[in-house]
Short mmCIF file of C-alpha atoms and ligand atoms in Angstrom, two decimals:
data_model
loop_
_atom_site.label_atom_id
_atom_site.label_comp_id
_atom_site.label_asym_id
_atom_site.label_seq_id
_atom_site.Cartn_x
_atom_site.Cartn_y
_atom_site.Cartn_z
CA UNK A 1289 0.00 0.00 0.00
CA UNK A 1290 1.19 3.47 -0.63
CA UNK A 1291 1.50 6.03 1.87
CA UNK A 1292 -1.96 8.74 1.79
CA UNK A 1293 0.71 11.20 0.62
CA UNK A 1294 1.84 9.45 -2.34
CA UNK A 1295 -1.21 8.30 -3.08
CA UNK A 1296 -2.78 11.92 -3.45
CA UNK A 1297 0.65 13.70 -4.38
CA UNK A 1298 2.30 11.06 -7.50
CA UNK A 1299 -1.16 10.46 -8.98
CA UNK A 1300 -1.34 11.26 -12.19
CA UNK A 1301 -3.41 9.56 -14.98
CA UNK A 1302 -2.65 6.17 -16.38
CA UNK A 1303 -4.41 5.48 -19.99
CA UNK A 1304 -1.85 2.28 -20.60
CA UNK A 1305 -2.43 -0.91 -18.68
CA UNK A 1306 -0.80 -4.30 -18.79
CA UNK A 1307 -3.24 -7.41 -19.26
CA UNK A 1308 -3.06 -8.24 -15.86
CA UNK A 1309 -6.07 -9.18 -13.65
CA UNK A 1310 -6.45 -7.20 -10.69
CA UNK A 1311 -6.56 -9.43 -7.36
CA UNK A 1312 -10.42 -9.81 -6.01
CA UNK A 1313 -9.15 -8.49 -2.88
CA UNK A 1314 -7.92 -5.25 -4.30
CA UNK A 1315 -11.35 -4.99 -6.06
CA UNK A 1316 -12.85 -5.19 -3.01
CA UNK A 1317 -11.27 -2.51 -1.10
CA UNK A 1318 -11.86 -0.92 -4.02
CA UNK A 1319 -15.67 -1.38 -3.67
CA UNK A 1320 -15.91 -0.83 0.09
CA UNK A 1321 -14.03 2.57 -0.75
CA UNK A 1322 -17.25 3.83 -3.00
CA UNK A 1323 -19.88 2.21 -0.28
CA UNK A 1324 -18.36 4.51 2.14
CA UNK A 1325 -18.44 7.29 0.29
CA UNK A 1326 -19.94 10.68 2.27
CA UNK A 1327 -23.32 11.53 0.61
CA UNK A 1328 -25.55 13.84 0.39
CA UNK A 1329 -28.41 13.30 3.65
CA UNK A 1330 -26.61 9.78 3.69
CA UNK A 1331 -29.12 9.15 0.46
CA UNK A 1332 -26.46 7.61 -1.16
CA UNK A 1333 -27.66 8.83 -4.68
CA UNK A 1334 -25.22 6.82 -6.55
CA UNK A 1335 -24.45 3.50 -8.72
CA UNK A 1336 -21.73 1.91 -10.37
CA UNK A 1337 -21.58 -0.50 -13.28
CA UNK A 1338 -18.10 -2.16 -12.75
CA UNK A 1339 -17.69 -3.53 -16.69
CA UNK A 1340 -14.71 -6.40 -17.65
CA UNK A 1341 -16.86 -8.16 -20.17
CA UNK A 1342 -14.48 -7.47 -23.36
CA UNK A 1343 -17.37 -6.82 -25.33
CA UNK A 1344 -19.37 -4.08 -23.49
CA UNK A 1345 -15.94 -1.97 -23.40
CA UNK A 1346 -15.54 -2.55 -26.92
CA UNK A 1347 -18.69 -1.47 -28.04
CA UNK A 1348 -18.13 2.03 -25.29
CA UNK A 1349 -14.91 2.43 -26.88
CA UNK A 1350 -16.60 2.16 -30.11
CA UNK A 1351 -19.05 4.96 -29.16
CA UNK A 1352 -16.71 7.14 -27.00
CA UNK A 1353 -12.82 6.40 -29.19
CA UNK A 1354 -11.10 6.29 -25.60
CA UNK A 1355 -8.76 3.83 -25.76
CA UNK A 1356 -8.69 3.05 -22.20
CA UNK A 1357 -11.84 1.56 -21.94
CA UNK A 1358 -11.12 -1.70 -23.64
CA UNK A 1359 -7.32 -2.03 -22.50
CA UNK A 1360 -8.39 -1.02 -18.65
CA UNK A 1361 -8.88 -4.25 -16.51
CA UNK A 1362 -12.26 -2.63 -14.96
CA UNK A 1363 -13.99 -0.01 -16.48
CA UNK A 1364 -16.33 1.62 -13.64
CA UNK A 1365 -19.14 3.93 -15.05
CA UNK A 1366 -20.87 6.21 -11.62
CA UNK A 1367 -24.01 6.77 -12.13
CA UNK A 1368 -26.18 9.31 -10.53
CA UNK A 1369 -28.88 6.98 -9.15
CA UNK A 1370 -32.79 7.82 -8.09
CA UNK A 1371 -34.13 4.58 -8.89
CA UNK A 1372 -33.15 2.63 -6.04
CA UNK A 1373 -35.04 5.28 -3.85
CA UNK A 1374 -38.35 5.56 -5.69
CA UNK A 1375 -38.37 1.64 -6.00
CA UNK A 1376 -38.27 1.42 -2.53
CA UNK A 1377 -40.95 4.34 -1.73
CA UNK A 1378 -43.59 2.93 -3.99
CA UNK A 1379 -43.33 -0.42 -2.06
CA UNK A 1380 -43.35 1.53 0.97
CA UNK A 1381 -45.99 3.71 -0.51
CA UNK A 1382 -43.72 6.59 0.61
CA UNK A 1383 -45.52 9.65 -1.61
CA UNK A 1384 -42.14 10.75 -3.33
CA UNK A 1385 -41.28 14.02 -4.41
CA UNK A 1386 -39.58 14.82 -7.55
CA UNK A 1387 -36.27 15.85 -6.16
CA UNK A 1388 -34.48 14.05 -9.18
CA UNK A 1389 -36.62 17.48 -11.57
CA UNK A 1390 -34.77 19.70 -9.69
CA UNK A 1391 -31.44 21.15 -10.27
CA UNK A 1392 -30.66 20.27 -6.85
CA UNK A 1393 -31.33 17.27 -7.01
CA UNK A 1394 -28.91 16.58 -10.08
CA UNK A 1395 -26.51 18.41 -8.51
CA UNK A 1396 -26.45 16.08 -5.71
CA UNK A 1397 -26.67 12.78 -7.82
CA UNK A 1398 -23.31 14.48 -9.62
CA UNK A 1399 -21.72 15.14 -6.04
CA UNK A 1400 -22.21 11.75 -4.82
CA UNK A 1401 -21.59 9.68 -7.51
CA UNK A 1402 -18.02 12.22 -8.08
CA UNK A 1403 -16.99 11.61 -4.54
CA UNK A 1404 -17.66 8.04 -4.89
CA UNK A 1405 -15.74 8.09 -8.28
CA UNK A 1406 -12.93 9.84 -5.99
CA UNK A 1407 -12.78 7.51 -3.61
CA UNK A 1408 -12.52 4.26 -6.12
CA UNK A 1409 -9.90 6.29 -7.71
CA UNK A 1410 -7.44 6.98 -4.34
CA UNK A 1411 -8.30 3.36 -3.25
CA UNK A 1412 -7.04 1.99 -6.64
CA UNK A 1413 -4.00 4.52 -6.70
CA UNK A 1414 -3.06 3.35 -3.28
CA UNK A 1415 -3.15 -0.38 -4.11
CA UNK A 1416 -0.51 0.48 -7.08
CA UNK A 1417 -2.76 0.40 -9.32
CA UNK A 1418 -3.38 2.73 -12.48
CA UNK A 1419 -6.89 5.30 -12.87
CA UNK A 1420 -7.91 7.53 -15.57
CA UNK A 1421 -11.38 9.26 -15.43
CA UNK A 1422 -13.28 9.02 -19.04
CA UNK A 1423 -15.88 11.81 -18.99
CA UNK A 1424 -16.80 11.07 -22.56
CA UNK A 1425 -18.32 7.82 -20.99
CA UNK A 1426 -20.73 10.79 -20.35
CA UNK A 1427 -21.04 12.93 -23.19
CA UNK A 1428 -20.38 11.20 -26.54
CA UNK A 1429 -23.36 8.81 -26.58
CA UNK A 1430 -25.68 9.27 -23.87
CA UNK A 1431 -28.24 7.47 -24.65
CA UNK A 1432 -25.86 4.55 -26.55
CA UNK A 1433 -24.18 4.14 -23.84
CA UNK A 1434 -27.15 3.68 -21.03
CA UNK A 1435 -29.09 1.20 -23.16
CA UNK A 1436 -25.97 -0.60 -23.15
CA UNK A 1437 -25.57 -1.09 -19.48
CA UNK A 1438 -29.58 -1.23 -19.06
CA UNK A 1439 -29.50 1.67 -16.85
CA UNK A 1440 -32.88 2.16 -15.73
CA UNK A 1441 -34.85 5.56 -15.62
CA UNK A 1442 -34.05 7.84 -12.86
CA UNK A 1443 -29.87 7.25 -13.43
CA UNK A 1444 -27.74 8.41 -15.30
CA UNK A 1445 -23.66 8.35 -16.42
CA UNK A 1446 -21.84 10.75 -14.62
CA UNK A 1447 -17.93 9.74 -16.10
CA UNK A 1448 -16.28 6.39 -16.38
CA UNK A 1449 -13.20 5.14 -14.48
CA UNK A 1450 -10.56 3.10 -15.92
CA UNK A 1451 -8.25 0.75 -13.74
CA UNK A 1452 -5.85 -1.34 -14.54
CA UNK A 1453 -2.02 -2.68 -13.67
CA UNK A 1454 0.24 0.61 -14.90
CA UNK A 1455 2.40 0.20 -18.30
CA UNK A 1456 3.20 4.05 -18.10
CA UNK A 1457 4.38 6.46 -15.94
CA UNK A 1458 3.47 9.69 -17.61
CA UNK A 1459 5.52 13.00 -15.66
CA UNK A 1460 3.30 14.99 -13.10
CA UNK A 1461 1.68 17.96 -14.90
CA UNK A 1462 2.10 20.88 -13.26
CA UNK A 1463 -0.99 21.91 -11.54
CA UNK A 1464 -1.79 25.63 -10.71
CA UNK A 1465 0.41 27.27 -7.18
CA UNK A 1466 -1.60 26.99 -3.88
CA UNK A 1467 -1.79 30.78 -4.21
CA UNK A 1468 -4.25 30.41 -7.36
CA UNK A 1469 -6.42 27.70 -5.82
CA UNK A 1470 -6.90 28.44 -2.18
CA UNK A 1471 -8.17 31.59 -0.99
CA UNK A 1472 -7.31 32.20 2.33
CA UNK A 1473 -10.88 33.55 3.98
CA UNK A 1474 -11.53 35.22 1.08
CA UNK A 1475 -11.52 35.13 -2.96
CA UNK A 1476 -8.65 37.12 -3.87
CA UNK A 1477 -8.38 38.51 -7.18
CA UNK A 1478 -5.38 40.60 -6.97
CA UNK A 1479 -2.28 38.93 -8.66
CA UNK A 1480 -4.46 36.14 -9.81
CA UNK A 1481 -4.24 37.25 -13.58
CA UNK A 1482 -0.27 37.03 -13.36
CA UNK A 1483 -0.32 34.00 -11.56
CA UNK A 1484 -1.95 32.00 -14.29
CA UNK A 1485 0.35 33.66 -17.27
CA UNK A 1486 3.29 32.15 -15.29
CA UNK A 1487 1.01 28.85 -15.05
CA UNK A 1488 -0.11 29.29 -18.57
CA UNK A 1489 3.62 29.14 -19.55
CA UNK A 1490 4.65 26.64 -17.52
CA UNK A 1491 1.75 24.08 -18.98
CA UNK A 1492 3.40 25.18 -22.77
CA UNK A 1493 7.17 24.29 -21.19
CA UNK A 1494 5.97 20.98 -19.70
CA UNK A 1495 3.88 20.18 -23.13
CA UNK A 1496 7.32 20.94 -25.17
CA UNK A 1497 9.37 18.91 -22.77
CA UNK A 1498 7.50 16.25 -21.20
CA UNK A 1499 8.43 12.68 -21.66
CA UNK A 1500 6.74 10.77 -24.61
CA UNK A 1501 4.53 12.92 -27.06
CA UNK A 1502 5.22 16.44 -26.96
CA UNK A 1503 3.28 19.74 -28.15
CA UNK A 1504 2.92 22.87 -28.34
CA UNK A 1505 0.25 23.47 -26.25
CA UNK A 1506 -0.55 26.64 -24.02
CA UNK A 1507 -2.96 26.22 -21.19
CA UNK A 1508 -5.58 28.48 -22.06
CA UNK A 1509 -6.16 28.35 -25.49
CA UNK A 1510 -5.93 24.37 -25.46
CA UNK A 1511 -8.57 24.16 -22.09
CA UNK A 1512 -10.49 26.73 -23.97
CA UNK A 1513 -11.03 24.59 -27.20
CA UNK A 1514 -12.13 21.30 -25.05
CA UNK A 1515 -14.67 23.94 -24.05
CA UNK A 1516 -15.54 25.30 -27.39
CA UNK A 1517 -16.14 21.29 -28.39
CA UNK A 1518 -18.18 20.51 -25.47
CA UNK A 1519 -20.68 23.56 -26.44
CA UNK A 1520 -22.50 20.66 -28.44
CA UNK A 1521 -23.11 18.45 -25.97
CA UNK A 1522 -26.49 18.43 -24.99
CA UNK A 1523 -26.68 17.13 -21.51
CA UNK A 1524 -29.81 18.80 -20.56
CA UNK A 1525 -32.26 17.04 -23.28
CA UNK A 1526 -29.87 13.87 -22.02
CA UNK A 1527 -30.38 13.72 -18.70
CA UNK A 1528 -34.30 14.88 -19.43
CA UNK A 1529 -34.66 11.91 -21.20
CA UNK A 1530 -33.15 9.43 -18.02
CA UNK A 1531 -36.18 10.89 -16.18
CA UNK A 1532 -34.55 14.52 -14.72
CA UNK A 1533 -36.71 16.44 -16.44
CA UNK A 1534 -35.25 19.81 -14.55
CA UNK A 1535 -38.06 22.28 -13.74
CA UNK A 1536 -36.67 24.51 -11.13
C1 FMN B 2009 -14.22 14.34 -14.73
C2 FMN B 2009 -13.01 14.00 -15.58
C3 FMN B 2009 -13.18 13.54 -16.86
C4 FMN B 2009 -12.09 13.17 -17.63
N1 FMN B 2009 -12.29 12.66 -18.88
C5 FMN B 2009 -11.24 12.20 -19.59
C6 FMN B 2009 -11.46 11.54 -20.83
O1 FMN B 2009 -12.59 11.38 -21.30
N2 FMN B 2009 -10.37 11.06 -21.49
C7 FMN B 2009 -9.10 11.19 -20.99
O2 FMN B 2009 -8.17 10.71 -21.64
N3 FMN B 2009 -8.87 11.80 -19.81
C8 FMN B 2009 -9.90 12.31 -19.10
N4 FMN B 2009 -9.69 12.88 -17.87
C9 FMN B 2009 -8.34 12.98 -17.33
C10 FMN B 2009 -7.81 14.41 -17.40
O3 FMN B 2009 -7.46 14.70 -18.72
C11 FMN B 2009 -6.63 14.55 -16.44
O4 FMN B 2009 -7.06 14.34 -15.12
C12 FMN B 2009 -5.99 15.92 -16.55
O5 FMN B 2009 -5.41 16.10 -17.82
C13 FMN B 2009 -4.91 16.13 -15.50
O6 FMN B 2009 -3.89 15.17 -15.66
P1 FMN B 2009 -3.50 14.20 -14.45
O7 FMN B 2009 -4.73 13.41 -14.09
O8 FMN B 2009 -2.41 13.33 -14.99
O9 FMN B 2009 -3.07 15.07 -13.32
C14 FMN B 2009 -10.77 13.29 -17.10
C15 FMN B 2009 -10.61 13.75 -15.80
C16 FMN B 2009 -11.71 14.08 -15.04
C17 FMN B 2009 -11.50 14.54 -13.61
#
């Protein structure tokens, strides 16, 4: 086991994995990580689909062209998850309000099935073991990829997690100084433009350098693009059509 620090501090993500099977055990540290998960009320709004049938990640490969999902050893897709709860109030006949229509209440389905993606993820890093989140398990093929898994109404995919034995060890990327990220009391804007050129330059020096493939990438511009792409995705009429039909 790595130490907490290492864990947390040398992470950095893994999309090459040997074909090795990952021990049961492992797995199920790795599952008793995401069951104790801190959720919203304790509601535990969350599922996971852990996936190592060859041909399910071949056909999500197929719709999402990530790589990782059919070379990972598990592919995990979190879920935000009303089902469970509704099934169980109609048997209970528990009158049940439409939390799942409210922004709210998709905002906690995304918190809880995150953390719980979090926590798989530092449980997996800590057993040695190699992670890389796949958010396009999300937004290439919504609906695709739900029928696929048979995800019931009142779910759905949040982002995928890959996990499998490391065959790379891609160099840190540099992350933005403390100074940028945490506010002390306060948001603090002064400096904070300056900050990020520095940042912005070191991102283009570690893209020109870096072991393996190198670009020429800046920060901004390059962030800003994934952003101009993802303009098309249309999550809302997605996630309206798993059942969150958001109304206030
Ligand atoms: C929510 C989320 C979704 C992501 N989706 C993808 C993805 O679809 N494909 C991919 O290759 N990496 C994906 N990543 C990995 C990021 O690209 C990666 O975390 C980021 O570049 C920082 O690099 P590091 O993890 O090595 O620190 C995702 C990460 C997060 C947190």
């Amino acid at each position: 086991m790595k130490t907490v620090k290492d864990t947390l501090l040398q992470r950095r993500s893994i999309r090459r994995y040997e074909r090795e099977d990952i021990p049961a055990e492992t797995m199920d540290f790795i599952y008793e990580a995401i069951r104790n998960t801190p959720t919203s009320y304790n509601g535990q709004q969350f599922s996971v689909i852990d996936i190592t049938d060859q041909t399910i990640k071949e056909k999500i490969y197929e719709l999402t062209s990530q790589k990782q999902i059919k070379t990972c050893r598990h592919f995990l897709v979190f879920c935000a998850d009303y089902y469970k709860i509704k099934q169980l109030a109609d048997s209970k006949d528990i009158d049940f309000p439409h939390f799942e229509k409210t922004l709210d209440g998709v905002i906690v389905g995304i918190v809880d099935a995150t953390l719980a993606m979090m926590s798989a993820l530092t449980a997996a890093e800590s057993a040695g073991l190699g992670t890389c989140c796949i958010g396009y398990t999300r937004t290439a093929a919504p609906e695709a990829v739900s029928r696929l898994l048979s995800l019931p109404q009142g779910t759905f995919i949040v982002c995928g997690l890959a996990i499998g034995v490391p065959r790379e060890m891609p160099d840190l990327k540099p992350k933005q100084p403390v100074g940028t990220v945490i506010h002390r009391n306060v948001y603090k804007t002064e400096g904070l433009v300056e900050s990020l050129m520095k940042y912005d330059l070191e991102i283009e020096n570690y893209n020109r350098t870096r072991s393996g493939e190198k670009t020429s990438n800046d920060w901004a511009s390059h962030i800003i693009d994934y952003y101009r792409a993802a303009m098309d995705y249309k999550m809302l009429d997605a996630i309206r059509r798993r059942g969150f039909d958001v109304e206030s």
